[in-house]
Coordinates of C-alpha atoms in Angstrom, one line a residue:
Chain Z
M131 CA -3.4 30.6 27.3
D132 CA -5.3 27.3 27.0
E133 CA -6.3 27.6 23.4
V134 CA -8.0 24.6 21.8
V135 CA -6.0 22.5 19.3
A136 CA -8.0 22.1 16.1
L137 CA -7.6 21.0 12.5
R138 CA -8.3 23.4 9.7
P139 CA -7.8 23.7 5.9
V140 CA -4.6 25.2 4.7
A141 CA -4.7 28.9 3.9
E142 CA -2.4 30.5 1.4
E143 CA -0.5 32.2 4.3
D144 CA 0.2 28.7 5.7
L145 CA 2.1 27.5 2.6
P146 CA 5.5 28.9 3.8
F147 CA 5.0 27.0 7.0
L148 CA 4.2 23.7 5.3
E149 CA 7.2 24.2 3.0
R150 CA 9.5 24.8 6.0
L151 CA 8.2 21.6 7.7
T152 CA 8.8 19.5 4.6
Q153 CA 11.9 21.2 3.0
D154 CA 14.0 22.3 5.9
P155 CA 15.9 19.2 7.2
D156 CA 16.1 20.7 10.8
A157 CA 12.3 21.3 10.9
A158 CA 11.4 18.0 9.3
G159 CA 13.4 16.0 11.8
E160 CA 15.3 12.8 11.4
Y161 CA 12.5 10.4 10.2
A162 CA 10.8 12.8 7.8
W163 CA 13.8 14.1 6.0
S164 CA 14.4 12.3 2.7
G165 CA 15.7 15.1 0.5
W166 CA 14.4 17.8 -1.7
R167 CA 12.0 16.9 -4.5
D168 CA 8.8 18.2 -6.1
L169 CA 9.2 21.6 -4.3
L170 CA 6.1 23.1 -5.8
R171 CA 3.8 20.2 -4.9
L172 CA 2.1 22.0 -2.0
R173 CA 1.5 25.2 -3.8
Q174 CA 0.2 23.5 -6.9
G175 CA -2.0 21.2 -4.8
W176 CA -3.3 24.2 -2.9
A177 CA -4.1 26.0 -6.1
E178 CA -6.0 23.0 -7.5
D179 CA -8.1 22.0 -4.5
R180 CA -6.8 23.7 -1.4
L181 CA -5.1 20.4 -0.5
V182 CA -8.3 18.6 0.3
G183 CA -9.4 16.1 -2.4
N184 CA -11.3 12.9 -2.8
D185 CA -8.2 10.7 -2.5
G186 CA -6.4 12.5 0.3
G187 CA -5.7 15.8 2.0
V188 CA -3.7 18.0 4.3
L189 CA -5.1 19.9 7.3
L190 CA -3.2 22.4 9.5
I191 CA -2.9 21.7 13.2
A192 CA -3.5 25.0 14.9
R193 CA -3.7 26.2 18.5
G194 CA -5.5 29.5 18.2
S195 CA -3.4 31.4 15.8
E196 CA -0.3 29.3 16.4
R197 CA 0.7 26.8 13.7
L198 CA 1.9 23.5 15.2
G199 CA 2.1 21.2 12.2
F200 CA -0.1 19.3 9.8
V201 CA -1.8 16.0 9.3
S202 CA -2.3 14.3 6.0
W203 CA -4.0 11.2 4.6
F204 CA -4.1 9.4 1.3
Q205 CA -6.2 6.7 -0.3
V206 CA -4.9 3.1 -0.4
D207 CA -6.9 1.2 -3.0
F208 CA -7.9 -2.3 -2.3
P209 CA -10.5 -3.1 -4.9
P210 CA -13.4 -3.1 -4.5
S211 CA -12.8 -1.0 -1.4
Y212 CA -10.2 1.4 0.0
Y213 CA -8.7 2.7 3.2
W214 CA -6.8 5.8 4.4
S215 CA -3.2 6.0 5.4
M216 CA -2.4 8.9 7.7
G217 CA 0.6 10.9 8.7
I218 CA 1.7 13.9 10.7
A219 CA 4.4 16.5 10.9
L220 CA 5.0 18.7 14.0
L221 CA 7.4 21.6 14.5
P222 CA 10.3 20.4 16.6
E223 CA 9.3 22.8 19.4
A224 CA 5.7 21.5 19.4
R225 CA 6.7 17.8 19.9
G226 CA 6.5 15.9 23.2
K227 CA 3.5 17.9 24.5
G228 CA 0.6 15.7 23.5
Y229 CA -0.3 17.6 20.4
G230 CA 0.5 14.7 18.2
T231 CA -1.8 12.4 20.0
L232 CA -4.6 15.0 19.9
A233 CA -4.1 15.7 16.2
H234 CA -4.3 12.0 15.4
R235 CA -7.5 11.7 17.4
L236 CA -9.0 14.7 15.7
L237 CA -8.2 13.4 12.2
I238 CA -9.5 9.9 13.0
Q239 CA -12.8 11.4 14.2
Y240 CA -12.9 13.6 11.1
L241 CA -12.3 10.7 8.6
F242 CA -14.7 8.3 10.3
A243 CA -17.4 11.1 10.4
H244 CA -17.1 12.3 6.9
T245 CA -16.0 9.3 4.8
T246 CA -17.2 5.7 4.8
V247 CA -13.9 4.0 5.3
H248 CA -13.7 1.1 7.7
R249 CA -9.9 1.1 8.2
I250 CA -7.3 3.8 8.8
E251 CA -3.6 2.8 8.8
A252 CA -0.4 4.5 9.8
L253 CA 3.1 3.4 8.7
T254 CA 6.1 4.8 10.5
E255 CA 9.7 3.8 10.7
A256 CA 10.5 0.9 13.0
E257 CA 13.0 3.1 14.8
N258 CA 10.5 6.0 15.3
T259 CA 9.4 4.9 18.8
A260 CA 8.0 8.4 19.6
E261 CA 5.5 8.2 16.8
Q262 CA 4.6 4.6 17.7
R263 CA 3.8 5.7 21.3
V264 CA 1.6 8.5 19.9
L265 CA -0.2 6.0 17.6
E266 CA -0.8 3.6 20.5
K267 CA -2.1 6.4 22.7
A268 CA -4.5 7.4 19.9
G269 CA -5.9 3.9 19.9
F270 CA -4.1 2.3 16.9
I271 CA -3.3 -1.4 17.0
R272 CA 0.2 -2.6 15.9
E273 CA -0.1 -5.1 13.1
G274 CA 3.6 -5.9 12.2
V275 CA 6.9 -4.8 10.8
M276 CA 7.2 -4.4 7.0
R277 CA 10.7 -4.9 5.8
G278 CA 12.5 -2.6 3.4
V279 CA 9.6 -0.2 2.9
F280 CA 11.6 3.0 3.0
W281 CA 14.9 4.4 1.8
R282 CA 16.2 7.1 4.1
D283 CA 19.6 8.5 4.9
G284 CA 21.6 6.0 2.9
G285 CA 19.8 2.8 3.9
Y286 CA 16.7 0.6 3.6
R287 CA 14.4 1.0 6.6
D288 CA 11.7 -1.2 8.0
G289 CA 8.3 0.2 8.8
A290 CA 5.9 -0.5 11.7
L291 CA 2.3 -0.7 10.6
Y292 CA -0.6 0.3 12.8
S293 CA -4.4 0.3 12.1
L294 CA -7.6 1.6 13.6
L295 CA -11.0 0.3 12.5
R296 CA -14.3 2.1 12.7
T297 CA -15.5 -0.7 15.0
D298 CA -12.4 -0.1 17.3
T299 CA -13.8 3.3 18.1
G300 CA -17.2 2.0 19.1
S301 CA -18.9 3.8 16.3
Chain F
M144 CA 10.7 -31.1 -10.1
D145 CA 11.3 -27.5 -9.5
D146 CA 11.2 -26.5 -13.1
D147 CA 7.8 -27.5 -14.4
V148 CA 6.5 -24.1 -15.1
A149 CA 7.7 -21.0 -17.0
L150 CA 6.6 -17.5 -17.1
R151 CA 5.9 -16.0 -20.6
L152 CA 4.3 -13.0 -22.2
V153 CA 0.6 -12.8 -22.7
T154 CA -0.5 -13.3 -26.3
E155 CA -3.9 -12.4 -27.7
A156 CA -4.9 -16.0 -27.6
D157 CA -4.4 -16.0 -23.8
L158 CA -6.9 -13.2 -23.1
P159 CA -9.9 -15.5 -22.8
L160 CA -8.0 -17.3 -20.0
L161 CA -7.4 -14.0 -18.1
E162 CA -11.0 -13.2 -18.5
R163 CA -12.2 -16.6 -17.4
L164 CA -10.0 -16.5 -14.2
T165 CA -11.3 -13.1 -13.2
Q166 CA -14.9 -13.1 -14.6
D167 CA -16.1 -16.7 -14.0
P168 CA -16.9 -17.2 -10.3
E169 CA -16.2 -20.9 -10.5
S170 CA -12.8 -20.5 -12.0
A171 CA -11.8 -17.5 -9.9
G172 CA -12.5 -19.5 -6.7
E173 CA -13.7 -18.4 -3.3
F174 CA -11.0 -15.8 -2.5
A175 CA -10.7 -14.2 -5.9
W176 CA -14.3 -13.7 -6.8
L177 CA -15.0 -9.9 -6.4
G178 CA -17.8 -9.5 -8.9
W179 CA -17.8 -8.1 -12.4
Y180 CA -16.0 -4.8 -13.0
R181 CA -13.9 -3.2 -15.8
L182 CA -14.6 -6.3 -18.0
T183 CA -12.5 -5.0 -20.9
R184 CA -9.4 -4.1 -18.9
F185 CA -7.2 -7.0 -20.1
R186 CA -8.0 -6.4 -23.8
Q187 CA -7.5 -2.7 -23.5
W188 CA -4.2 -2.9 -21.6
W189 CA -3.0 -5.7 -23.9
A190 CA -3.7 -3.5 -26.9
E191 CA -1.8 -0.6 -25.2
N192 CA 1.3 -2.3 -23.9
R193 CA 0.9 -6.1 -24.1
L194 CA 0.2 -6.1 -20.3
I195 CA 3.8 -5.0 -19.4
G196 CA 3.8 -1.5 -18.1
D197 CA 6.1 0.5 -15.8
D198 CA 3.7 0.2 -12.8
I199 CA 2.0 -3.1 -13.5
G200 CA 2.5 -6.4 -15.4
V201 CA 1.0 -9.7 -16.2
L202 CA 2.7 -13.0 -17.3
I203 CA 1.2 -16.3 -18.2
V204 CA 2.2 -19.4 -16.1
D205 CA 2.9 -22.0 -18.7
R206 CA 3.7 -25.7 -18.4
D207 CA 4.9 -27.3 -21.6
G208 CA 2.4 -25.2 -23.7
D209 CA -0.5 -25.6 -21.2
R210 CA -1.8 -22.4 -19.8
L211 CA -2.1 -22.8 -16.0
G212 CA -2.9 -19.2 -15.0
F213 CA -1.2 -15.9 -14.6
V214 CA 0.9 -13.9 -12.3
T215 CA 0.8 -10.1 -11.8
W216 CA 2.8 -7.4 -10.1
Y217 CA 2.1 -3.7 -9.3
K218 CA 4.0 -0.8 -7.9
V219 CA 3.6 0.3 -4.4
S220 CA 5.1 3.6 -3.3
S221 CA 5.5 4.3 0.5
T222 CA 7.2 7.7 -0.1
P223 CA 7.9 9.7 -3.3
G224 CA 11.0 8.3 -4.9
Y225 CA 10.8 4.8 -3.4
Y226 CA 8.8 1.8 -4.5
Y227 CA 8.4 -1.9 -4.3
W228 CA 6.3 -4.6 -5.9
N229 CA 3.2 -6.4 -4.8
I230 CA 2.6 -9.7 -6.6
G231 CA -0.4 -11.9 -7.1
I232 CA -1.3 -15.1 -8.8
A233 CA -4.4 -16.9 -10.3
L234 CA -4.4 -20.5 -11.3
L235 CA -7.1 -22.6 -13.0
P236 CA -8.8 -24.8 -10.4
E237 CA -7.4 -28.0 -12.1
A238 CA -3.8 -26.6 -11.8
R239 CA -3.9 -26.0 -8.1
G240 CA -2.5 -28.1 -5.3
K241 CA 0.5 -29.3 -7.4
G242 CA 3.2 -26.8 -6.5
Y243 CA 2.9 -24.8 -9.7
G244 CA 1.9 -21.7 -7.8
T245 CA 4.9 -21.9 -5.5
Q246 CA 7.2 -22.3 -8.6
A247 CA 5.5 -19.4 -10.4
Q248 CA 5.8 -17.0 -7.5
R249 CA 9.4 -17.9 -6.8
K250 CA 10.2 -17.4 -10.5
L251 CA 8.4 -14.1 -10.6
A252 CA 10.3 -12.8 -7.5
Q253 CA 13.6 -13.9 -9.2
Y254 CA 12.5 -12.1 -12.4
L255 CA 11.7 -8.9 -10.6
F256 CA 14.9 -8.9 -8.5
A257 CA 16.9 -9.5 -11.7
H258 CA 15.3 -6.8 -13.9
T259 CA 14.3 -4.1 -11.4
T260 CA 16.2 -2.4 -8.5
V261 CA 13.6 -3.1 -5.8
Q262 CA 14.7 -4.1 -2.3
R263 CA 11.3 -5.6 -1.4
I264 CA 8.6 -7.7 -3.0
E265 CA 5.4 -8.3 -1.0
A266 CA 2.3 -10.5 -1.4
S267 CA -0.9 -10.5 0.5
T268 CA -3.8 -13.0 0.7
E269 CA -6.8 -13.5 2.9
V270 CA -6.3 -14.9 6.3
G271 CA -8.5 -17.8 5.3
N272 CA -6.5 -18.7 2.2
V273 CA -4.2 -21.2 3.8
A274 CA -3.2 -22.8 0.5
E275 CA -1.8 -19.5 -0.8
Q276 CA 0.0 -18.9 2.5
R277 CA 1.7 -22.2 2.3
S278 CA 2.6 -21.5 -1.3
L279 CA 4.2 -18.2 -0.4
E280 CA 6.2 -19.7 2.4
K281 CA 7.5 -22.5 0.2
A282 CA 8.4 -19.9 -2.4
G283 CA 10.6 -18.2 0.2
F284 CA 8.4 -15.4 1.5
T285 CA 8.3 -14.3 5.2
R286 CA 5.1 -13.7 7.0
E287 CA 4.9 -10.1 8.4
G288 CA 1.5 -9.7 9.9
V289 CA -2.3 -9.5 9.6
H290 CA -3.8 -6.3 8.2
R291 CA -7.2 -6.0 9.7
S292 CA -10.2 -5.5 7.4
A293 CA -7.9 -4.7 4.5
G294 CA -10.3 -5.9 1.8
W295 CA -14.0 -6.3 1.1
R296 CA -15.3 -9.6 -0.3
D297 CA -18.6 -11.3 -0.3
G298 CA -20.4 -8.9 1.9
A299 CA -17.8 -8.4 4.6
Y300 CA -14.4 -6.9 5.4
R301 CA -11.7 -9.5 5.4
D302 CA -8.4 -9.6 7.2
G303 CA -5.3 -9.9 4.9
V304 CA -2.0 -11.4 5.8
W305 CA 1.1 -9.9 4.3
Y306 CA 4.3 -11.6 3.2
S307 CA 7.6 -10.2 1.9
M308 CA 10.8 -11.2 0.3
V309 CA 13.8 -8.8 0.4
R310 CA 16.6 -8.9 -2.0
S311 CA 19.0 -10.4 0.6
D312 CA 16.6 -13.3 1.3
Q313 CA 17.3 -14.7 -2.2
P314 CA 19.8 -17.6 -2.2
G315 CA 23.1 -16.8 -3.8

């Protein structure tokens, strides 16, 4: 009953699940739904490098054999250095149970353990208070609001930017 | 007083200026000196597209035929299908402190709002670069916040401060 939540690479059988989370408006949820585009991106990315590359990746959030969602990260270049920007998608029925906070913590640990980055950031919509609470519980520090960084559902949206530094985690 | 500088295309004769401002530590100045890398990039890009591309661009800041420096912009994408511009500036040491940077950044924002559909233009600078922050504020940008350890320079991670202008901020 009390299976451990873990991150793992995406298997071929997981692709329909990822596609549902990103291409079904009801599964994606209000803040993640911005229309259909690039529908083969996940399959093509999986075929290329199993969705884990040098400039970003996707990992499945699983609880035993149950798929809960996925986390992702991509490189933000700031020559001569770079940092990661991370995101998450959870099935509607998996939300509000602490899995999001756990998954963020697991990805942070993973990225600080296996890459040399100093900074990880997360940008979410200013109205997405649920995700902001998760980021705060996971230890992220709010840095500010960025105006007009998204277009969604017919309007420009502001973003709330959070960051976590390697030194914040006491490593 | 507000119309001293103009932005114009980079000519082949301007390339030494771009190289000096990015490859000579004295000219680059404290906040812009990041070491030597990709030394031929300006020449290569100029040969390819005259330094005006879909994702990135460079224009010379010119005052009555005098080259003062250059401005740049590059595309930032938060989600697929949506983007905005991040702008930057480099002025010769002798051209600083006279308001030319403010004018150049204001004119670049006007140019980008006029000729592209973006809603947002942002600019970032180091927390210690007070002169550039004042320049951005005078050019009409709004301070948004400090991004911790955003960049690496001279042996340490440095905090950056972000500014933005949205289309509706523009007068008229």
